[in-house]
XYZ file of C-alpha atoms in Angstrom:
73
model
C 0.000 0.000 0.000
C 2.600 2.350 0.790
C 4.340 1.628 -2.517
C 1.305 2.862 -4.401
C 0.875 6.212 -2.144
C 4.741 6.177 -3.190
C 4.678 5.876 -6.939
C 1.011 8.367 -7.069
C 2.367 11.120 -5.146
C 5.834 10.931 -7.612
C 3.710 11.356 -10.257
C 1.588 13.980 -9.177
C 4.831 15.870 -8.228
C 6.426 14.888 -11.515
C 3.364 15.835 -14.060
C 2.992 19.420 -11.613
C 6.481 20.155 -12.052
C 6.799 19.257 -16.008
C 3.565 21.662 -16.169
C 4.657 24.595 -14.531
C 8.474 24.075 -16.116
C 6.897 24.456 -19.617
C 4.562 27.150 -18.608
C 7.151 29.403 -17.644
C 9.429 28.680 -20.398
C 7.110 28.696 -23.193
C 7.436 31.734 -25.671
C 3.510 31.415 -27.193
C 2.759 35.025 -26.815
C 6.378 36.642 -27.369
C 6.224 38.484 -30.595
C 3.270 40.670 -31.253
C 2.794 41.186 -35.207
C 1.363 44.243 -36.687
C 0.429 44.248 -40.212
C -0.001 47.837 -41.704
C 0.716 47.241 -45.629
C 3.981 48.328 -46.356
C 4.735 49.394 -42.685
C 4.232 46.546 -40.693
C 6.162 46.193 -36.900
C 7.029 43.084 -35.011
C 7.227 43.670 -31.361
C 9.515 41.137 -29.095
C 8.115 40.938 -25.740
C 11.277 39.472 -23.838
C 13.748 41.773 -25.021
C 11.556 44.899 -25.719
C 12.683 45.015 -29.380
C 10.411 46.422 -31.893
C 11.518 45.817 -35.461
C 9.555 48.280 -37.752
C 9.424 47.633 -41.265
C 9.138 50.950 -43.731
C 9.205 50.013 -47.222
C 12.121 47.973 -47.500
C 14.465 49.239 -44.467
C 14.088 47.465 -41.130
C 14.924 49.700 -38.101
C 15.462 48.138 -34.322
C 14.012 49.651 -31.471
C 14.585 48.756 -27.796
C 11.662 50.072 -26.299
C 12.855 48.826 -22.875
C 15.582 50.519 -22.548
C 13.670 53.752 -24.018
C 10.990 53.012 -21.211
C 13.967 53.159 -18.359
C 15.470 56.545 -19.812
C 11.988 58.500 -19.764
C 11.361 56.794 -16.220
C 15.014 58.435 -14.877
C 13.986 61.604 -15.630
């Protein structure tokens, strides 16, 4: 009997901690996609990059560390 409580309870702790290992190392809802024609923007949640697209130029903005400066002042 105690073999049984033994090998459930493993389990239990092995399935919780697979779940919550992938759920906080997932990327599903990382990059944000805006489509605007020719202009279109792709915005990287984890590193704050926003990659704008004019025509055909691409120009890299890191809106995090934009975000810091305006909080300094």
């Amino acid at each position: 009997m105690k073999n049984y409580l033994l090998i459930s309870i493993t389990i239990l702790a092995a399935l919780t901690t697979g779940f919550l290992f992938g759920r906080y190392t997932s990327d599903s809802g990382r990059y944000i996609f805006k489509y605007n024609g020719v202009e279109s923007s792709l915005f990287d949640t984890k590193n704050g990059d926003v990659y704008l697209y004019q025509g055909e130029e691409m120009v890299v903005i890191n809106y995090k560390n934009i975000h810091n400066e305006i909080k300094k002042k």
